[in-house]
Coordinates of C-alpha atoms and ligand atoms in Angstrom, one line a residue:
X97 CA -41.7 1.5 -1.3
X98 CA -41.7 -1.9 -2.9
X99 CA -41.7 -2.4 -5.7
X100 CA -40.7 1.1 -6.7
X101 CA -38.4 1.1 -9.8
X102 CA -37.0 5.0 -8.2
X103 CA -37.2 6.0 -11.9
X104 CA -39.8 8.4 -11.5
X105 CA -38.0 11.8 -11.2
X106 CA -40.9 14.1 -11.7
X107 CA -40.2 16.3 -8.4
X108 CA -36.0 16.3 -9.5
X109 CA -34.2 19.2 -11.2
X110 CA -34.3 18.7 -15.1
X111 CA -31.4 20.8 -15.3
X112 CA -29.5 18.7 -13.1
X113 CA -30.1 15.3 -14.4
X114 CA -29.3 16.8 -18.3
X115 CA -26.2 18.1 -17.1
X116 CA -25.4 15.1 -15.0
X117 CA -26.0 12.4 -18.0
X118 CA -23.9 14.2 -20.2
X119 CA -21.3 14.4 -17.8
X120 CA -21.5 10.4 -17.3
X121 CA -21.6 10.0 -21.2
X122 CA -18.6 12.0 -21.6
X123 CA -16.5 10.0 -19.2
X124 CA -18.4 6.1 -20.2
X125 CA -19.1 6.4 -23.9
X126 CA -15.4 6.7 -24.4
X127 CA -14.2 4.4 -21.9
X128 CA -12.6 7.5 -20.2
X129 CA -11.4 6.0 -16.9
X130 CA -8.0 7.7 -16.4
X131 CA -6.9 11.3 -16.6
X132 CA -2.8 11.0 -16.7
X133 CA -0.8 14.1 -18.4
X134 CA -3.8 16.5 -18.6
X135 CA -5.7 14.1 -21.2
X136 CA -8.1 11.3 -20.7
X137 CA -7.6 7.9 -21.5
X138 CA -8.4 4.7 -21.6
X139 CA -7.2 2.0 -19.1
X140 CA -5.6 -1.6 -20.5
X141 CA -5.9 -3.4 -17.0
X142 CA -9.4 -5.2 -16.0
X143 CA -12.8 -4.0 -16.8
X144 CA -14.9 -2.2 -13.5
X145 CA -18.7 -2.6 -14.3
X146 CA -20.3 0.4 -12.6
X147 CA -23.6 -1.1 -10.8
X148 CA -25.9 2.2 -9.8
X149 CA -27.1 1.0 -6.1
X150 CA -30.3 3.3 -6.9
X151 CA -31.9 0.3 -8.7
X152 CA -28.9 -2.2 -9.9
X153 CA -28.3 -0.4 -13.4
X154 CA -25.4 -1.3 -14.8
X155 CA -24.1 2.4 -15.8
X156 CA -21.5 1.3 -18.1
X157 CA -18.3 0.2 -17.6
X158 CA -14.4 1.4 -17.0
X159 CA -10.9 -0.3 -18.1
X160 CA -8.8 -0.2 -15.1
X161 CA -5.0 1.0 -15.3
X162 CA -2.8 -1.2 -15.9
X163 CA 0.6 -1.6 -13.6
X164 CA 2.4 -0.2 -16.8
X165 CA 0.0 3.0 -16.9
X166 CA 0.7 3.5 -13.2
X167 CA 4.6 3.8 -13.7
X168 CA 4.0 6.0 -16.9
X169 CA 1.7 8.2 -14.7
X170 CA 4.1 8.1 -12.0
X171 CA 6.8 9.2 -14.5
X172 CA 4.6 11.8 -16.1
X173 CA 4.3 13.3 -12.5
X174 CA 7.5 13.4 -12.1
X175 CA 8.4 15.1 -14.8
X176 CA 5.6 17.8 -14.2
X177 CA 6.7 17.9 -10.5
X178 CA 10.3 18.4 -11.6
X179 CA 10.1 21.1 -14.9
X180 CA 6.4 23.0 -14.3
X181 CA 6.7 25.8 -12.2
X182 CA 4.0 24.2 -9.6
X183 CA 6.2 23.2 -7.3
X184 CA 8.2 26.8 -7.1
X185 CA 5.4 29.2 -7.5
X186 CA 2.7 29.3 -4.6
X187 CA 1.8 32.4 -6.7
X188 CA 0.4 30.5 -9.4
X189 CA -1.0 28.0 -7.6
X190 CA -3.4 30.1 -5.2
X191 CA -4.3 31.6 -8.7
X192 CA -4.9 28.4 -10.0
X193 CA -6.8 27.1 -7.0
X194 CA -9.1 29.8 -6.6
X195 CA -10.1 29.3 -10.6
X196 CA -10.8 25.6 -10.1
X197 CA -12.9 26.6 -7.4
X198 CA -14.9 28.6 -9.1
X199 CA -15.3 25.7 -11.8
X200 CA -16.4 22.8 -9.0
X201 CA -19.1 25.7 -7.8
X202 CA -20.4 26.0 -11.5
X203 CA -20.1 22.4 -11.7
X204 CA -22.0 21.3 -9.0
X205 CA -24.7 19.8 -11.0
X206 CA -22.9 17.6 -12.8
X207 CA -20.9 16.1 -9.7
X208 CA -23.7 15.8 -7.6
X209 CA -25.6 13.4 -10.5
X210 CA -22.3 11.2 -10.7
X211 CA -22.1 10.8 -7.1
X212 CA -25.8 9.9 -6.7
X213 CA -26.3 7.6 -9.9
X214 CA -22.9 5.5 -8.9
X215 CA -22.7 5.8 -5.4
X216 CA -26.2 6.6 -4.0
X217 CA -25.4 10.4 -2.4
X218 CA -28.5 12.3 -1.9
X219 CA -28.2 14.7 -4.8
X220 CA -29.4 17.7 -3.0
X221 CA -27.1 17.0 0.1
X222 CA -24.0 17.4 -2.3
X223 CA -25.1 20.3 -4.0
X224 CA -26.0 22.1 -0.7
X225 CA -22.5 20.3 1.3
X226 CA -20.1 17.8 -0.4
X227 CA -19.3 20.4 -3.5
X228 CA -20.0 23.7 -1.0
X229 CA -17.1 21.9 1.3
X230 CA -14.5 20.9 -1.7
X231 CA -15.0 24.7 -2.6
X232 CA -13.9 26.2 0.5
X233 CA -11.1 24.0 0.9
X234 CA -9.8 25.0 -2.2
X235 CA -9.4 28.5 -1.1
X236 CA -8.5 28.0 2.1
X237 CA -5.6 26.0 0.7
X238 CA -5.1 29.0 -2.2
X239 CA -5.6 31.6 1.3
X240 CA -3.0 29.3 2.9
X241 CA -0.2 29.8 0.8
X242 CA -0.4 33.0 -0.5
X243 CA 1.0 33.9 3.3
X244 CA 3.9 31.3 4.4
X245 CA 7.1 33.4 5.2
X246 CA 9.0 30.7 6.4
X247 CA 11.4 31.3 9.1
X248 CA 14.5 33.4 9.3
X249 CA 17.8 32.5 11.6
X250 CA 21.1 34.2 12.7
X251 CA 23.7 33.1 14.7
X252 CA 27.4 33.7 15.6
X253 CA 28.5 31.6 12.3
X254 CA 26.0 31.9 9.7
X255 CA 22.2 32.8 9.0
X256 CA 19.3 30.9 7.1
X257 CA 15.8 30.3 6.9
X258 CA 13.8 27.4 7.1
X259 CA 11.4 26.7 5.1
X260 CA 8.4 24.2 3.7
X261 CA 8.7 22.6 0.8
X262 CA 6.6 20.2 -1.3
X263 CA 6.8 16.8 -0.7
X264 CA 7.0 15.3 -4.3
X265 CA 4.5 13.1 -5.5
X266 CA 1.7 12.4 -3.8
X267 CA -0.6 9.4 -4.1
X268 CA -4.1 9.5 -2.6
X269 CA -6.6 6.1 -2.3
X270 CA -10.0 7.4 -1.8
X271 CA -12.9 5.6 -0.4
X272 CA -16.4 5.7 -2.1
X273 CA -18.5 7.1 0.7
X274 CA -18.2 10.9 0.1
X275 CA -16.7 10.6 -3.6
X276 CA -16.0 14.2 -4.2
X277 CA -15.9 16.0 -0.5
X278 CA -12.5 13.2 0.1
X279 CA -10.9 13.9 -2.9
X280 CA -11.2 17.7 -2.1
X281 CA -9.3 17.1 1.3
X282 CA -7.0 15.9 -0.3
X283 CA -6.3 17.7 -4.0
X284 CA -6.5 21.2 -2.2
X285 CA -3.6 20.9 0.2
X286 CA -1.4 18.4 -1.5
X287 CA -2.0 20.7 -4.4
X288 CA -1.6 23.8 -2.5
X289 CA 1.4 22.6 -0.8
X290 CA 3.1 22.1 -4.8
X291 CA 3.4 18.2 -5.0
X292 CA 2.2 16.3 -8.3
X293 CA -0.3 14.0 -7.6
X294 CA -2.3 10.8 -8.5
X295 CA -5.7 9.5 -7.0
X296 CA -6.8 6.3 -6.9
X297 CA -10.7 6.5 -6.9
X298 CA -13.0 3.7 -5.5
X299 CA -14.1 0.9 -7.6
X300 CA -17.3 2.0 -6.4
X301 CA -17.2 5.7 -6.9
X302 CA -14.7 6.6 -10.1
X303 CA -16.8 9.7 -12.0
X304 CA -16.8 12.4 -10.3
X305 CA -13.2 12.2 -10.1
X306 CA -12.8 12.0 -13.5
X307 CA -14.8 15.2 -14.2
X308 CA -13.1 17.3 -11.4
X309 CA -9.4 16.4 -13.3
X310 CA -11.2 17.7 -16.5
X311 CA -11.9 20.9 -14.7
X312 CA -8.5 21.1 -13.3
X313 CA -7.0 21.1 -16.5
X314 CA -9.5 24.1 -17.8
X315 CA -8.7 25.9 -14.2
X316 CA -4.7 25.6 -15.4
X317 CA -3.5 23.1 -13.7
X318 CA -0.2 22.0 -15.5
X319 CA -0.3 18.4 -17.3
X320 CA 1.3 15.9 -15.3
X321 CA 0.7 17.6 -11.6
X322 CA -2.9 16.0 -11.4
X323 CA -3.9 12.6 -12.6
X324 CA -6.4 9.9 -11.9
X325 CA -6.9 6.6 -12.0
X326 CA -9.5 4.0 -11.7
X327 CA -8.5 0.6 -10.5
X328 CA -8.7 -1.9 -8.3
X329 CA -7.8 -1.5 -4.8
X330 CA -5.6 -5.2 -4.8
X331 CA -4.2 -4.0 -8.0
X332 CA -3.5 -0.5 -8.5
X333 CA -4.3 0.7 -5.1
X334 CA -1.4 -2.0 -3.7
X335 CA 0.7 -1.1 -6.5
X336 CA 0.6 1.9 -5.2
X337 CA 1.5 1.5 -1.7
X338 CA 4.7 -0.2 -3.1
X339 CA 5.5 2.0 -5.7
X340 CA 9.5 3.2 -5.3
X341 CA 8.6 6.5 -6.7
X342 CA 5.9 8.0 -4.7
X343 CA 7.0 10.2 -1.6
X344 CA 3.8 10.4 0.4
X345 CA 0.4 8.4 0.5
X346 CA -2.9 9.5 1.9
X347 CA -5.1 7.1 2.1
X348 CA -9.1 7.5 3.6
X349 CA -10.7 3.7 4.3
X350 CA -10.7 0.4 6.2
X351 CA -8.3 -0.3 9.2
X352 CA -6.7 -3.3 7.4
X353 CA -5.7 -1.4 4.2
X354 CA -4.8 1.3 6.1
X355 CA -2.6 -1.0 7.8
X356 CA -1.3 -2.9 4.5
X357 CA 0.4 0.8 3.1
X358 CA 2.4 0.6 6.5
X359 CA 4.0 -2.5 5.2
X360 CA 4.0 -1.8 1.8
X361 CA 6.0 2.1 2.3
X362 CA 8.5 -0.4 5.1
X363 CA 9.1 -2.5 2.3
X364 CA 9.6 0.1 -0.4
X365 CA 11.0 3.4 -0.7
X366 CA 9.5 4.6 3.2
X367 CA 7.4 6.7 1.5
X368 CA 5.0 9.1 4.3
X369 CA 2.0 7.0 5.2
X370 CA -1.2 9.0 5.9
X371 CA -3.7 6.9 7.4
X372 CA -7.6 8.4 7.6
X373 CA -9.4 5.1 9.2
X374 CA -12.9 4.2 10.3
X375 CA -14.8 5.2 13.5
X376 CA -17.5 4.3 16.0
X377 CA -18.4 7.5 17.0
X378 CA -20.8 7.9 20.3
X379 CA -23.6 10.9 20.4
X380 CA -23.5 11.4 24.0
X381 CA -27.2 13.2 25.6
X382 CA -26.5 14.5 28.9
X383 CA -29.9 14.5 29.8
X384 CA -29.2 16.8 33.2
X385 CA -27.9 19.3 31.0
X386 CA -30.0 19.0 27.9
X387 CA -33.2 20.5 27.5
X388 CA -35.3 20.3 23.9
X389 CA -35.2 16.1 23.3
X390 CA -37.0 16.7 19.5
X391 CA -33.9 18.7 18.4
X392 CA -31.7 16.8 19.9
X393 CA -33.3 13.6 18.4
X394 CA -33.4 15.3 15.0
X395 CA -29.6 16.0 15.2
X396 CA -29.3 12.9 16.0
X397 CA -31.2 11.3 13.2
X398 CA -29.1 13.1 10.6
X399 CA -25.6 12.3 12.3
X400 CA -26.8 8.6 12.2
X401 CA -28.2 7.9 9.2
X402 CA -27.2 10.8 6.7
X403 CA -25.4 9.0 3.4
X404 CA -27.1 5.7 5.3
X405 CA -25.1 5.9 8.2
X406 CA -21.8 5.1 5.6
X407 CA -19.8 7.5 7.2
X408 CA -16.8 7.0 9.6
X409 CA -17.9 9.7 11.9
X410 CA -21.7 8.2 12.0
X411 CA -23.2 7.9 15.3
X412 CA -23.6 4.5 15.6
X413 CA -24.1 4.6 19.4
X414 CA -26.4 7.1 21.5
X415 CA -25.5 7.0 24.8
X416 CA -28.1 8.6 27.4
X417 CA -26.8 9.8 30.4
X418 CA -29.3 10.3 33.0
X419 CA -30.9 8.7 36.0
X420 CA -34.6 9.3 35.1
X421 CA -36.4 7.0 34.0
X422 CA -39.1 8.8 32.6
X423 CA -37.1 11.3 30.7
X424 CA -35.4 8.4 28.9
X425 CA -38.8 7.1 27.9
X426 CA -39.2 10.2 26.8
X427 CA -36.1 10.6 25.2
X428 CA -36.6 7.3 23.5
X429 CA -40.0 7.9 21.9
X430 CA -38.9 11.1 20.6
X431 CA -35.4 9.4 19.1
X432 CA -37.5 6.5 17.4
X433 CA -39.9 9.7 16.0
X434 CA -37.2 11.2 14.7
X435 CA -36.3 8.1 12.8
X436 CA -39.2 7.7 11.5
X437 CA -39.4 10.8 9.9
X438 CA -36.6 10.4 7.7
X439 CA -37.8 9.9 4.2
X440 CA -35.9 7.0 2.7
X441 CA -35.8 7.1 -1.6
X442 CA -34.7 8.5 -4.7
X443 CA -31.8 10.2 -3.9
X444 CA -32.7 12.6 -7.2
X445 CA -36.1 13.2 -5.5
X446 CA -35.2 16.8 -2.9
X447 CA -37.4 15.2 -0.1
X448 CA -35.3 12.3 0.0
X449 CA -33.0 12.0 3.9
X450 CA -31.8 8.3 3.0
X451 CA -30.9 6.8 -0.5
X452 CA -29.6 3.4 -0.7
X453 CA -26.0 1.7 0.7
X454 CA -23.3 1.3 -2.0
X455 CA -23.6 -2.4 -2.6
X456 CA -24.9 -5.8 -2.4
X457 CA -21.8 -6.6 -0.2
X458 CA -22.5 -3.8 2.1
X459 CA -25.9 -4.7 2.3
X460 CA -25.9 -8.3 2.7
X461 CA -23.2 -7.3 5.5
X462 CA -25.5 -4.8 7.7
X463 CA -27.8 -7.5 7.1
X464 CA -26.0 -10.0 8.9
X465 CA -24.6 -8.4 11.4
X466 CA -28.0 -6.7 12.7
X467 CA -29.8 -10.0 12.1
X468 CA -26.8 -11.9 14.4
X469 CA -27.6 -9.1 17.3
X470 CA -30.9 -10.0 16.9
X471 CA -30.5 -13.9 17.3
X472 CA -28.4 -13.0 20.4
X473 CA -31.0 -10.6 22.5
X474 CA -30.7 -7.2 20.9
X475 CA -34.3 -5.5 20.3
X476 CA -35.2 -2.7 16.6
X477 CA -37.3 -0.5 18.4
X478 CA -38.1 1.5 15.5
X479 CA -40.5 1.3 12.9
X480 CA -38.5 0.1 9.6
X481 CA -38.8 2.5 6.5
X482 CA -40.4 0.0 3.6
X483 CA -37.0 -0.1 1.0
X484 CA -37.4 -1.0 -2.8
X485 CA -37.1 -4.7 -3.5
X486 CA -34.5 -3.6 -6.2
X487 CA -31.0 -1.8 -5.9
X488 CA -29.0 -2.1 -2.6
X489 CA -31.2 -0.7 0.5
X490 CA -31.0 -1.1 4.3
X491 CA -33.8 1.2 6.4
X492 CA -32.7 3.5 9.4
X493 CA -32.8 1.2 12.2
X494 CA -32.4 1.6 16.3
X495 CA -31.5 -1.2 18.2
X496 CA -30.9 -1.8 22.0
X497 CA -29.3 -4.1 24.2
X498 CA -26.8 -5.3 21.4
X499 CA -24.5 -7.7 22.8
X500 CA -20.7 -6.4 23.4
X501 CA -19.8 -9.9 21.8
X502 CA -21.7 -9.4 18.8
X503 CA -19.9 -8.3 15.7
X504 CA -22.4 -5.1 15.9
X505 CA -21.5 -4.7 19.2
X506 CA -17.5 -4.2 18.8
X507 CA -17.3 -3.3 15.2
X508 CA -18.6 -0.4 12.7
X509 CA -21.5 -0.9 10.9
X510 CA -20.8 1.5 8.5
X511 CA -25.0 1.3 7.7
X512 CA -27.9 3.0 8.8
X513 CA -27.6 1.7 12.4
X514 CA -27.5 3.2 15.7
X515 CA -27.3 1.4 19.2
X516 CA -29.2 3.2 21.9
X517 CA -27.4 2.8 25.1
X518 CA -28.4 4.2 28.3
X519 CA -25.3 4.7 30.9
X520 CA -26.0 5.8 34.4
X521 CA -22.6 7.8 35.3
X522 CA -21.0 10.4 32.8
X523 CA -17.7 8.1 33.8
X524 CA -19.4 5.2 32.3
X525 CA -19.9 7.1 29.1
X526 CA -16.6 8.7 29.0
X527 CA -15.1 4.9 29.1
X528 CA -17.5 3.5 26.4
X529 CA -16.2 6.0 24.3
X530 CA -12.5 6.2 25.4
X531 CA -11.9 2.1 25.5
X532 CA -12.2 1.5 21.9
X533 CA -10.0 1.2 19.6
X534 CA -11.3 3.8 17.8
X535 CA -11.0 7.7 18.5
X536 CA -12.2 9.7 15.3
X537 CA -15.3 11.8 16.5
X538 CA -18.2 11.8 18.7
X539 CA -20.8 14.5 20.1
X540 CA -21.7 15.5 23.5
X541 CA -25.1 17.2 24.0
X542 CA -24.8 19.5 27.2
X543 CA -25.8 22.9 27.8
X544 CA -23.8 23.6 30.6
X545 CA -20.5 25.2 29.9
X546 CA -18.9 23.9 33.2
X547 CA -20.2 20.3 31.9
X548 CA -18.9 20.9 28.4
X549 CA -15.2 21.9 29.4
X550 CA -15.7 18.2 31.9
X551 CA -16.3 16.1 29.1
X552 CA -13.9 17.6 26.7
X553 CA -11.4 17.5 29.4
X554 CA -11.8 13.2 29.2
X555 CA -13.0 12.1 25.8
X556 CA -10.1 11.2 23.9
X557 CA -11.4 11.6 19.7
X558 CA -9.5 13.8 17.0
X559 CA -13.5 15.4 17.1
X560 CA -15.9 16.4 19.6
X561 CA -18.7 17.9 18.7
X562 CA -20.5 19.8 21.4
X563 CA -24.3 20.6 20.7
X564 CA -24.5 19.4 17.5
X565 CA -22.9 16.6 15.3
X566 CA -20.4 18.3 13.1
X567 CA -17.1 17.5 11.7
X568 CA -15.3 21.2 11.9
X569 CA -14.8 23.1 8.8
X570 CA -12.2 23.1 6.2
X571 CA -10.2 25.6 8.8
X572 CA -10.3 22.7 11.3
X573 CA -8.0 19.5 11.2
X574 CA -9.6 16.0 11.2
X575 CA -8.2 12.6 11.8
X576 CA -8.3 9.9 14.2
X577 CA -7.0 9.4 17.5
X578 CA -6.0 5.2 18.7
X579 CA -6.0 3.4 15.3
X580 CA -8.8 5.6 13.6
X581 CA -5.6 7.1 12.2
X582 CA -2.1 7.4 11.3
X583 CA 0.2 10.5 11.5
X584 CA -1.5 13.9 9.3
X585 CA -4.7 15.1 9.1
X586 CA -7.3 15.9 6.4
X587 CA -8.4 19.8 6.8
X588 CA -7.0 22.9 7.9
X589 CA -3.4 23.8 8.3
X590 CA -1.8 20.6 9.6
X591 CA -3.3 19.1 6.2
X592 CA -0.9 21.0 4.3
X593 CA 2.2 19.7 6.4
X594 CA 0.9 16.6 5.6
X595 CA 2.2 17.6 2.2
X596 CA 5.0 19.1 3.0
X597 CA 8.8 18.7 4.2
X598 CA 10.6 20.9 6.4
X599 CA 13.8 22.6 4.6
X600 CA 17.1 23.7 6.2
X601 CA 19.0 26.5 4.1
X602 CA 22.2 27.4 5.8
X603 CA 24.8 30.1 4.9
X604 CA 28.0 30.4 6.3
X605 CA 29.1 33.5 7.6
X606 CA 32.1 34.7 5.4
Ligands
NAD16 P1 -11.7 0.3 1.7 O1 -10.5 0.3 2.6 O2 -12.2 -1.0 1.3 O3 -11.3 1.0 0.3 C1 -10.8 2.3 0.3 C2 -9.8 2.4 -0.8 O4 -8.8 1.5 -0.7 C3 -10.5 2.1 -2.2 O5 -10.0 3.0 -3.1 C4 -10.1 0.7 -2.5 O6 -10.0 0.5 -3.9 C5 -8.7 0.7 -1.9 N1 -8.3 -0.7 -1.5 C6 -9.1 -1.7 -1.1 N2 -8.3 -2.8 -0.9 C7 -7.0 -2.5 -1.2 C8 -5.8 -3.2 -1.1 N3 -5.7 -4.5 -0.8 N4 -4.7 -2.5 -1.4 C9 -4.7 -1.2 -1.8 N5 -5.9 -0.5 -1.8 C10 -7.0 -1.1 -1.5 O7 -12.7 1.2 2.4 P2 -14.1 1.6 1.8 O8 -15.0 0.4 1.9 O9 -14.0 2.3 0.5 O10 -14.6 2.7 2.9 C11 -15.1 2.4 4.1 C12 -14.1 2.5 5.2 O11 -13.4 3.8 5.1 C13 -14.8 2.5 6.5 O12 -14.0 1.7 7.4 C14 -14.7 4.0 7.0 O13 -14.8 4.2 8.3 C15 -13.5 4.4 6.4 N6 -13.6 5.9 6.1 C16 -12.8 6.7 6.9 C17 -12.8 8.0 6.8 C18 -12.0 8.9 7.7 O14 -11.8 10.1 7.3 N7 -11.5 8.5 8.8 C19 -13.7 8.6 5.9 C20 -14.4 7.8 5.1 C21 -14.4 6.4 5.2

């Protein structure tokens, strides 16, 4: 595909691209990069050039908030938080909720083309899953509440109840890699739950949050309560972390951020500290136990490189289990087919698996650290997919015999990677999985059920897929175990505590 300007989207949905570039226009032509007190408006900190990684366009560009826009946003939310009825009224808000559902699932053209032309999503994928998944969150959270009796006490000298309250104002630092599906883990408890909130988007990914506060106003939800803001992640995004008036912050991203909001809430107001952090997930094959290798490899193919492999639960490592040589060769060939299937290209085009990685930095990074692996003994056993010459591209690749001491070896790619690893003892997989510092996901293919409960009885992730890669549904809770996380979780119930503090009402017996 050199060569290829990816401008050619003859197969693509008219409907979605017309609906898309208005969308962008909308938000760009006005230099619309924040959303604070139910309006749009224009930032007064630096200017963020938005680069598509499709084929280096320069989109247009957004002012950043300023440190004064964030305390008047902050201060908006306050107010909101403290005079709407939002925070009392879990009535209104499943109401609400349930209408801006309704809008993102009539919208889904228009946030799918702003997540592919500035961060390189596979159009189709988020009109079939990113948008399909912030839906159902938003009314589960809207199902959540509209049932949360609280609890009721009596004793010799008094009765109460105890109950959940919302926590206040919420600020949430989203990473670029799944623009619209984060922000919806987020919004729809932390909303549901009646804080006030304020998102930080990406540098990379900024639009599609923009639009979704548009339709948050339309859907009634009251001025103030939801605001965004693009800006840098040194600038606003640390601002942030320090701010004295913000109660909790969720934050999806790198381990050293992550780790930075620790010290910034210790050396501000203690604000909560919810940490969503990267991964290096394992797709374990139990060969004894597993029978059809071309759906396996297919499954496989799609948990590694789907979004390019920029995903923290990606399967960067396939670990075989089995003592057979023959059926690992066999295993192998069929992985390396499966690879090469994928369809790498326009993510407008529908037959596209694989668009491009977010950015020169990312690329020039998988880059390096696959070509060090290389220079040190480790083997690409696949075909490479031909990638345009222009835009920000790095083909599905499968490697062996990376070195542990290689920086592809111990850290996340975070790229269209995967290390095939071949262990001869279940133990020996368990441990590969178990002794890093990671512990967000991985998979286990076994068709055994006795086999199934022994391996979920020793790996030790916040998500084990069995049978195929998956990350649970919105009903499900997700985080990191080890330091792929910190305290909360994204996704079903325990997301909402996340949001929430525990109450105490006490009444005296007369
Ligand atoms: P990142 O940490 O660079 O950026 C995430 C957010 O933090 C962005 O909004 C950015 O502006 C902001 N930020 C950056 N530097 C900051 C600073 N000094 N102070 C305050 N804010 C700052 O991460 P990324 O590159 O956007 O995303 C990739 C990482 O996120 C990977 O490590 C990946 O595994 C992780 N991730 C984790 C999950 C999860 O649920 N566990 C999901 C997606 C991505």
């Amino acid at each position: 595909m050199s060569d290829t300007t990816m401008n050619d989207h003859s197969t693509t949905n008219q409907a979605l691209l017309d609906r898309g570039e208005a969308a962008l226009h909308s938000i760009i032509d006005g230099d619309n990069g924040l959303w604070i007190g139910g309006r749009a408006e224009t930032g007064e900190g630096e200017q963020i050039d938005l680069i598509s990684p499709i084929d280096g366009t320069l989109l247009g560009s957004l002012t950043a908030a300023s440190r004064h826009q964030l305390d008047t946003t902050v201060t908006r939310a306050r107010t909101a938080f403290d005079t709407a009825d939002w925070a009392r009224d879990a009535k209104l808000r499943a109401r609400v909720l349930r209408r801006l559902a309704d809008l993102v699932e009539d919208d889904a053209a228009e946030i799918a083309y702003l997540d592919a032309v500035e961060a390189g999503k596979v159009a189709a994928g988020s009109v079939d899953e990113d948008v399909p998944d912030v839906v159902a969150n938003l009314r589960f959270a809207a199902a959540l509440i509209s049932h949360d009796d609280g609890r009721y006490l009596r004793s010799a000298d008094g009765w109460g109840w105890v109950t959940k309250v919302p926590a206040g104002i919420v600020a949430a630092i989203l990473p670029w890699n799944y623009p619209i599906a984060m922000l919806g883990w987020k919004v729809a408890p932390a909303l549901a739950a009646g804080n006030a909130m304020i998102i930080k988007t990406s540098e990379d990914s900024t639009l599609s949050a923009l639009h979704f506060a548009c339709l948050a106003a339309k859907a009634g939800v009251p001025d103030g309560i939801l605001n965004v803001l693009t800006g840098t992640g040194p600038g606003i995004g640390a601002a942030m972390g320090l701010h004295e008036d913000i109660d909790v912050l969720t934050f999806t991203g790198s381990g050293p951020v992550g780790r930075s909001f620790l010290e910034s809430s210790a050396r501000s107001n203690l604000k909560k500290v919810s940490l969503e952090l990267g991964g290096r997930a394992g797709y374990i094959v139990d060969a004894d136990h597993a029978g059809d290798f071309t759906a396996i490899a297919a499954d496989i193919a799609g948990a590694a490189f789907g979004t390019s492999g920029q995903n923290c639960t990606a399967a960067s490592r396939v670990i075989y289990v089995g003592a057979d040589d023959e059926r690992f060769a066999d295993f192998r060939t069929t992985l390396i087919a499966a690879t090469e299937a994928l369809t790498v290209g326009d993510p407008f085009d529908p037959t596209t698996d694989i668009g491009p990685v977010i950015n020169t930095k990312a690329r020039d990074r998988i880059t390096a650290w696959v070509d060090e692996a290389v220079n040190q003994g480790a083997r690409i056993v696949n075909t490479r997919a031909e990638v345009p010459d222009i835009g920000t591209w790095y083909p599905p690749t499968v490697i062996e015999s990376v070195p542990d001491d290689t920086r592809l070896g111990s850290g996340e790619i975070f790229g269209p990677v995967t290390h095939l690893v071949r262990c001869e003892t279940s133990e020996t997989a368990v441990s590969l999985i178990n002794d890093e510092p990671y512990g967000l996901a991985s998979t286990v293919w076994c068709e055994d059920i006795g086999w199934v409960r022994w391996w979920a009885d020793r790996i030790r992730v916040g998500t084990l897929a069995v049978n195929g890669y998956s990350e649970g549904t919105e009903a499900t809770p997700f985080g990191g175990m080890r330091q792929s996380g910190f305290w909360g979780r994204d996704n079903g119930p325990e997301a909402l505590a996340s949001y929430q503090e525990t109450m105490t009402v006490w009444v005296a017996d007369g």
